[in-house]
Short mmCIF file of C-alpha atoms in Angstrom, two decimals:
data_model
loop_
_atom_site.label_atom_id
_atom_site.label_comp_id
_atom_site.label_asym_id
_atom_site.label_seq_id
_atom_site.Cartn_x
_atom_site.Cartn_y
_atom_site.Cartn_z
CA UNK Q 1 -23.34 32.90 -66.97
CA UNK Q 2 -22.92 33.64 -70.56
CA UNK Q 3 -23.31 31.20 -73.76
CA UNK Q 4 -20.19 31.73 -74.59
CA UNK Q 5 -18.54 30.72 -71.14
CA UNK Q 6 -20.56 27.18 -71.24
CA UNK Q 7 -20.21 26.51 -75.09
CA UNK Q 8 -16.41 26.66 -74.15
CA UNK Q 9 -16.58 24.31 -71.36
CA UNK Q 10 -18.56 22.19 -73.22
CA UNK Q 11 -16.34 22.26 -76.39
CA UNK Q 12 -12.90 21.44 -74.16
CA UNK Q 13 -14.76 18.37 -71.98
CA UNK Q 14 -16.01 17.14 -74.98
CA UNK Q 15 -12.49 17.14 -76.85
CA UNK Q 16 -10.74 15.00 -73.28
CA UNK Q 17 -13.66 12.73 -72.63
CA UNK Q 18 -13.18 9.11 -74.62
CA UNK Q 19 -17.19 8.70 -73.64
CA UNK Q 20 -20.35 10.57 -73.08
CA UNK Q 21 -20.96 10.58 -69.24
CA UNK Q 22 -24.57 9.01 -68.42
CA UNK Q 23 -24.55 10.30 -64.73
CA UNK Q 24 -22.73 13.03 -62.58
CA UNK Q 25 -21.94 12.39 -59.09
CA UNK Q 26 -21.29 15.40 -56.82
CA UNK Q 27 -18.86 14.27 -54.08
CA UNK Q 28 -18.87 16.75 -50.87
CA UNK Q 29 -16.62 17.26 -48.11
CA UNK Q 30 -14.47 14.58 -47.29
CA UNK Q 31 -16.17 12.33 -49.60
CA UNK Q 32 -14.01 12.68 -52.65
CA UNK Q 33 -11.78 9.49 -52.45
CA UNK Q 34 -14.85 7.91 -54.35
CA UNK Q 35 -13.43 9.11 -57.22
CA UNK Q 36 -10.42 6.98 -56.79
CA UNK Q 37 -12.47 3.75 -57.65
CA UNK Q 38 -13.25 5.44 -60.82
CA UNK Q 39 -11.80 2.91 -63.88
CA UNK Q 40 -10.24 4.19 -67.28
CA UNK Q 41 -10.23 7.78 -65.05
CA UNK Q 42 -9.38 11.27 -67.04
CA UNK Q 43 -8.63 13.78 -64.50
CA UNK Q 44 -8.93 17.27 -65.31
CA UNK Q 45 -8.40 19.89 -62.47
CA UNK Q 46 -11.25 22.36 -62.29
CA UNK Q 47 -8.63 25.40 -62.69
CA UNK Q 48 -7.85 23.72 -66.71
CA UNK Q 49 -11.42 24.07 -67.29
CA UNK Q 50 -12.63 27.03 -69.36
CA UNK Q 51 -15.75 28.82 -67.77
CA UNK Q 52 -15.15 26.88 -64.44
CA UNK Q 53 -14.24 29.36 -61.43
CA UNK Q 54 -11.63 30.42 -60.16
CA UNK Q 55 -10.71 29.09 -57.06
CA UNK Q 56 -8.37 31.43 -54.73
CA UNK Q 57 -7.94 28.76 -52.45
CA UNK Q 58 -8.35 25.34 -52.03
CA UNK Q 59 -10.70 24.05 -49.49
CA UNK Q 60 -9.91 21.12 -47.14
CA UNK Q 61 -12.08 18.05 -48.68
CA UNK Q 62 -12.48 19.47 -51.88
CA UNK Q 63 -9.69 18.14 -54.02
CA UNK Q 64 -11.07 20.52 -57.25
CA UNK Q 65 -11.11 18.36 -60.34
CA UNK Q 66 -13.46 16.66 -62.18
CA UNK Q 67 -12.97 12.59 -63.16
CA UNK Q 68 -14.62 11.10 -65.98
CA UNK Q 69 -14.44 7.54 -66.53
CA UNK Q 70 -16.61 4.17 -65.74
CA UNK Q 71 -17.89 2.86 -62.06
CA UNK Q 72 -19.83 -0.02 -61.97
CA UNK Q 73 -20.35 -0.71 -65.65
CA UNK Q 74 -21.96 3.41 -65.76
CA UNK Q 75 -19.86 6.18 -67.56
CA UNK Q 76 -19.68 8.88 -65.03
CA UNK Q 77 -17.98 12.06 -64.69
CA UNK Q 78 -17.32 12.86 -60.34
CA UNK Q 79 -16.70 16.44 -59.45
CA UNK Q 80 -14.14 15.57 -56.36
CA UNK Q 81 -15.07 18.36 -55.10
CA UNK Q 82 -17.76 21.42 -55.42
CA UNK Q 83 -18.18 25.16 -55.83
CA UNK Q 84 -20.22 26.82 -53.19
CA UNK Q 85 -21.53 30.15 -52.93
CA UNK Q 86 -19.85 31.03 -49.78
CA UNK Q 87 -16.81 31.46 -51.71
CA UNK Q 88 -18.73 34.36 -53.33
CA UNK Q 89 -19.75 32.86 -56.65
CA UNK Q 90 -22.73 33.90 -58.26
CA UNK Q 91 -25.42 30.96 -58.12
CA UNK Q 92 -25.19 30.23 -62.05
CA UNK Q 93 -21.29 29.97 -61.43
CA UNK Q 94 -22.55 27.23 -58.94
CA UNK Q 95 -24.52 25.76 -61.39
CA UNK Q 96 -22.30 25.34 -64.89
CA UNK Q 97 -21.19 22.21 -64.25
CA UNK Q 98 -23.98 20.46 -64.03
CA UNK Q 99 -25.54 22.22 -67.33
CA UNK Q 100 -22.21 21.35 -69.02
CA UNK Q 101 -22.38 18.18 -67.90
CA UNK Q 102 -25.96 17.61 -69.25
CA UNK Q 103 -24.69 19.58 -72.70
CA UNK Q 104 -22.47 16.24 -72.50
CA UNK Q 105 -25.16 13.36 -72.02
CA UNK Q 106 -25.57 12.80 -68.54
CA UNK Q 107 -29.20 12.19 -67.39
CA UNK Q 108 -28.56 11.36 -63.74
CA UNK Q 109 -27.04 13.25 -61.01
CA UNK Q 110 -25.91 11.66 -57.73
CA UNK Q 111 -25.18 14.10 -54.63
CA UNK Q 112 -23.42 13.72 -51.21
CA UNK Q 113 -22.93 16.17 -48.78
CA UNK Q 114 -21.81 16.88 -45.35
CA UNK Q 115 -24.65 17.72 -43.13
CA UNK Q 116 -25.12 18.72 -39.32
CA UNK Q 117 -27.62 16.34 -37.62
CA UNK Q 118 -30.65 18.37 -36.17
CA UNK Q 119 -33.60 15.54 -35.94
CA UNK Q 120 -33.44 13.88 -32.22
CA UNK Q 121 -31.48 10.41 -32.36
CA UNK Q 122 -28.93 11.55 -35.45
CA UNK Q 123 -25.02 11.05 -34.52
CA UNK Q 124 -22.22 11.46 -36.61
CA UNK Q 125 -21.60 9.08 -39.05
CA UNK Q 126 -25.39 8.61 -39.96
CA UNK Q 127 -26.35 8.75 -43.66
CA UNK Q 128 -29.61 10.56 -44.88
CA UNK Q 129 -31.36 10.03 -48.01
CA UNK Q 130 -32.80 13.25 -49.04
CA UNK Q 131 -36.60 13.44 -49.69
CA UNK Q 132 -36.79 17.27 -50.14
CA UNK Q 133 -35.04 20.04 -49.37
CA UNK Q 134 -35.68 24.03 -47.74
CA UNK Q 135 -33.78 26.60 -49.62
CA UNK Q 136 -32.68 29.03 -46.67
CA UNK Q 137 -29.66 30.11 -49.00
CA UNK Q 138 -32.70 32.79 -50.80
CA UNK Q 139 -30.62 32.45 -54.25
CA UNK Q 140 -31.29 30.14 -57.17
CA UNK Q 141 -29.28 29.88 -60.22
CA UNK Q 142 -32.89 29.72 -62.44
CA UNK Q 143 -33.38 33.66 -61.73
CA UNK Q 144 -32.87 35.63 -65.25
CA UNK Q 145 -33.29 34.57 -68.90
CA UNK Q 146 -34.18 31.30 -69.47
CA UNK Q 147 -31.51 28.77 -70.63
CA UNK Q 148 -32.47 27.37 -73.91
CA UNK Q 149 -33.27 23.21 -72.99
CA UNK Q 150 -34.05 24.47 -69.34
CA UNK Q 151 -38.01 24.66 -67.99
CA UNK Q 152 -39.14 28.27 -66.27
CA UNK Q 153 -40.99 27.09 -63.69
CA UNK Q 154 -39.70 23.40 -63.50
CA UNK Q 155 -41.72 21.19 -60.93
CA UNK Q 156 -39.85 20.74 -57.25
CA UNK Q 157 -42.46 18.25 -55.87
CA UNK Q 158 -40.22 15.49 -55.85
CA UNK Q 159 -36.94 16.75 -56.06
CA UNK Q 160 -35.24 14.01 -55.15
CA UNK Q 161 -36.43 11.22 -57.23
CA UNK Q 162 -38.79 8.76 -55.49
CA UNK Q 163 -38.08 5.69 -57.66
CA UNK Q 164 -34.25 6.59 -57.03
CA UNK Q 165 -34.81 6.52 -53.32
CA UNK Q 166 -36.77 3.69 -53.01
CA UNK Q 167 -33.61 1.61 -54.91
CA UNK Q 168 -31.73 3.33 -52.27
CA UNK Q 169 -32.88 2.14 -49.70
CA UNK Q 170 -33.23 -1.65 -51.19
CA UNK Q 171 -29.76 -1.59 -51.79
CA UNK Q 172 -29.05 -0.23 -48.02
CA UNK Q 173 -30.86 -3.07 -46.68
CA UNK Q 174 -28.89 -5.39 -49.02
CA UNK Q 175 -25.46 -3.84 -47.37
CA UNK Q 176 -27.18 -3.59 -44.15
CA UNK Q 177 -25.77 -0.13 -44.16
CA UNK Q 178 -28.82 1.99 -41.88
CA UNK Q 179 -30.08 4.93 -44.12
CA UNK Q 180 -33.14 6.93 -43.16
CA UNK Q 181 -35.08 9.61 -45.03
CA UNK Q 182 -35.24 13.52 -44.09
CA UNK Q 183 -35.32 17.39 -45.10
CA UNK Q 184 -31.80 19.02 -46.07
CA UNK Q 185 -32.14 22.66 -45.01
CA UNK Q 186 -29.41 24.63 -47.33
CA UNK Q 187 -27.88 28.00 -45.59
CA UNK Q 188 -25.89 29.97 -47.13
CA UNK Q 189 -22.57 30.13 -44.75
CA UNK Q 190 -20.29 30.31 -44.67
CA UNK Q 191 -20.44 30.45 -40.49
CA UNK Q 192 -22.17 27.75 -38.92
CA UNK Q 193 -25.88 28.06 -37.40
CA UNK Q 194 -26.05 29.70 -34.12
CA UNK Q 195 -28.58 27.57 -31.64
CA UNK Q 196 -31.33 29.79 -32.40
CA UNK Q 197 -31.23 29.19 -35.67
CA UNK Q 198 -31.27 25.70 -35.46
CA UNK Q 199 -34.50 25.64 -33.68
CA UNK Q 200 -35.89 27.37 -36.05
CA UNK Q 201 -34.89 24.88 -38.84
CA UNK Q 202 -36.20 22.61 -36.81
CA UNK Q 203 -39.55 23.90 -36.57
CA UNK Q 204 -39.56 24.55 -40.23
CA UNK Q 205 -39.30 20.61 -40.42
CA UNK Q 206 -35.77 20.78 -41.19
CA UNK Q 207 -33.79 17.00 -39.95
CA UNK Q 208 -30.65 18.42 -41.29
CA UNK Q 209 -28.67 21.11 -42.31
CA UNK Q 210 -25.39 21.85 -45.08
CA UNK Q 211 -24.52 24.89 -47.48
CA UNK Q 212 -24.76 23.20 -50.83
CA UNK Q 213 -26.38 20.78 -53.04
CA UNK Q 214 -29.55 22.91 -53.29
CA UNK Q 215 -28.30 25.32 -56.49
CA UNK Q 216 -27.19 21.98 -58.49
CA UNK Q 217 -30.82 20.10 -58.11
CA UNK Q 218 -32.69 23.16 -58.73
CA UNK Q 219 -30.76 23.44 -62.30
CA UNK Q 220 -30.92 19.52 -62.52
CA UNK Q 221 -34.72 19.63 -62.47
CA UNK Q 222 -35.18 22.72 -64.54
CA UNK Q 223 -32.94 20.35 -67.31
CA UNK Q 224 -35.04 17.60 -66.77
CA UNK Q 225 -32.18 15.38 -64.96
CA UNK Q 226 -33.16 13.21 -62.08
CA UNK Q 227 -31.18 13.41 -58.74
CA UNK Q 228 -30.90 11.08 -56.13
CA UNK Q 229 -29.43 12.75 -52.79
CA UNK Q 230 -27.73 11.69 -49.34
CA UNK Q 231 -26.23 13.68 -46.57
CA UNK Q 232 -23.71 11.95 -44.20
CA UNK Q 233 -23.97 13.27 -40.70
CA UNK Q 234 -20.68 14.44 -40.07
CA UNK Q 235 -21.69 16.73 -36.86
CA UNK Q 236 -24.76 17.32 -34.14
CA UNK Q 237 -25.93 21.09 -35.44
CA UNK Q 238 -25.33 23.73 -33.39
CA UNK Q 239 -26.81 24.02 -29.70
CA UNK Q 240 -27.21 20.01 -29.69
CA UNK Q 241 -24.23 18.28 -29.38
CA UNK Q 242 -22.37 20.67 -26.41
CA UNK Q 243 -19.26 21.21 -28.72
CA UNK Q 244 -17.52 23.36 -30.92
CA UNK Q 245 -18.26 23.03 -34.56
CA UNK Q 246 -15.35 22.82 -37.11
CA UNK Q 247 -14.51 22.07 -40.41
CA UNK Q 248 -11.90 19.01 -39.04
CA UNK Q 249 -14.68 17.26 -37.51
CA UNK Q 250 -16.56 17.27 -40.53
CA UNK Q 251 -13.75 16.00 -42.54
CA UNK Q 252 -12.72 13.14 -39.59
CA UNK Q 253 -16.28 11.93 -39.80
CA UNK Q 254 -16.39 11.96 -43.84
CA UNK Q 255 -13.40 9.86 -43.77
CA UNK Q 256 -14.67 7.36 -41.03
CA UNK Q 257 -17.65 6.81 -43.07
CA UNK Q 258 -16.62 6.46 -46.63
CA UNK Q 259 -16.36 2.98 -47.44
CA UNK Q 260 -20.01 2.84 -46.15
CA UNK Q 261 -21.51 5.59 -48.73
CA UNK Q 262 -18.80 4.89 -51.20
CA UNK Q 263 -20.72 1.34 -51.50
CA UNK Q 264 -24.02 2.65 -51.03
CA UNK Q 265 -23.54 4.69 -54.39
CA UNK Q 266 -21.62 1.68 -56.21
CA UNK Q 267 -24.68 -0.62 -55.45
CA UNK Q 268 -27.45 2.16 -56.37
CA UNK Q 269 -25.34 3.57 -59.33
CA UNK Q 270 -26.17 0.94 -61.77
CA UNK Q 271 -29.53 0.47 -60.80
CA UNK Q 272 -30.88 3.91 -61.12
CA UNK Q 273 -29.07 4.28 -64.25
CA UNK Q 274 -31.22 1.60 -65.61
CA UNK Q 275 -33.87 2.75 -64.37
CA UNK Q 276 -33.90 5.59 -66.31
CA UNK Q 277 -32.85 4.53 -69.41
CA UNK Q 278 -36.04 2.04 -69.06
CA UNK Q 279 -38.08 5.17 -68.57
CA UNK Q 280 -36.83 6.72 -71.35
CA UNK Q 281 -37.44 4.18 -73.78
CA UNK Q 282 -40.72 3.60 -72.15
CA UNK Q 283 -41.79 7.21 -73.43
#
């Protein structure tokens, strides 16, 4: 990543966005239609965006474009959609949007993902609230000089905010939408897990398993953002469910459960943005 490439980025969002975004939410496969509830929206496709990749192809569930606007009294700006680095971007390609993002205001980051379900009892359509992850991609977009406003060796013992996750989980039981807490394992794909891989995860104390979110949280900490995660179980992982694995499951699965997570993150959204801003003003 060069300065240049993110002082451009920064420079054009900050010329189309009427407000400062206070949180980012990161919208994964088949999840994106979140951003439609988005009020006062500006919609600006990732390929507009100076020092955004390139995308060569769009990829089913990822509608590419970033949506800035208000949900539930927050200013947000929702990537529908996400870069990955089984597309063969470099991890601090992966990573720009969330530092532009910050550049921007945003303090908070909110991620969902599609995940396969390896912890006994997990069917598709479960949602997971991420307590920590394993990084089994072996890249991370902190490796080289330092960004200026970024930590070197920022803390990862609670990645995945605690106070967040424990307003989670009060608003799930509100909803009476069941959530449950586990370990995202990130590979890098962009081929599934064979079986013997997901035993291994498994042992490692892996409950599920996806090929993002991990590059984004490691930057978000480094920044000093907070992140609050949650996987929806689109899939049993490989060797446990008897099927085929594909990319259409995962996207029928997103779409069956979408209302559900979409109102999981409208009820948290507000709460954990207050949250913070208390914290802040407590310091």
């Amino acid at each position: 990543m060069h300065a240049a490439s993110i002082h451009d980025t920064v420079a054009f969002l900050r010329e189309r966005f009427t407000r400062a975004p206070h949180a980012v939410l990161v919208l994964g496969s088949g999840l994106g239609e979140m951003a439609n509830d988005i009020e006062d929206a500006v919609r600006i496709p990732f390929s507009d965006i100076p020092g955004f990749p390139r995308r060569t192809q769009e990829l089913a569930g990822h509608a590419g474009q970033l949506v800035a606007g208000r949900l539930e009294g927050v200013e947000v700006a929702a990537m529908q959609g996400r870069f990955h680095l089984y597309e063969g971007w470099q991890p601090a390609d992966v990573a720009l949007p969330v530092r532009a993002l910050s550049a921007l205001g945003a303090e908070t980051m909110l991620l969902t993902n599609a995940a396969g379900g390896i912890r006994p009892g997990f069917q598709p359509g479960d949602l997971m609230l991420m307590a920590d992850h394993i990084n089994m991609m072996f890249r991370n977009p902190l490796i080289g000089q330092t960004v200026p406003g970024e930590e070197r060796f920022p803390d990862m013992s609670d990645p995945y905010d605690s106070g967040f996750r424990r307003i989670a989980e009060e608003v799930a039981r509100e909803l009476r939408i069941p959530l449950v807490q586990g370990v995202y394992a990130a590979m890098l794909g962009p081929s599934y897990e064979t079986p013997a891989e997901i035993r291994m995860l498994a042992r490692l104390g892996a409950d599920a398993v996806g090929m993002s979110t991990v590059p984004e949280v490691l930057v978000a900490r480094a920044i000093g953002m907070k992140c609050l995660g949650i996987s929806c179980i689109t899939n049993l992982a490989a060797g446990l469910g008897g099927e085929r694995l594909s990319h259409d499951e995962v996207m029928e699965v997103g779409a069956r459960v979408r209302h559900r997570l979409a109102a999981l993150v409208r009820g948290v959204l507000p709460r954990v943005a207050g949250l913070n801003r208390a914290s802040e003003a407590a310091e």
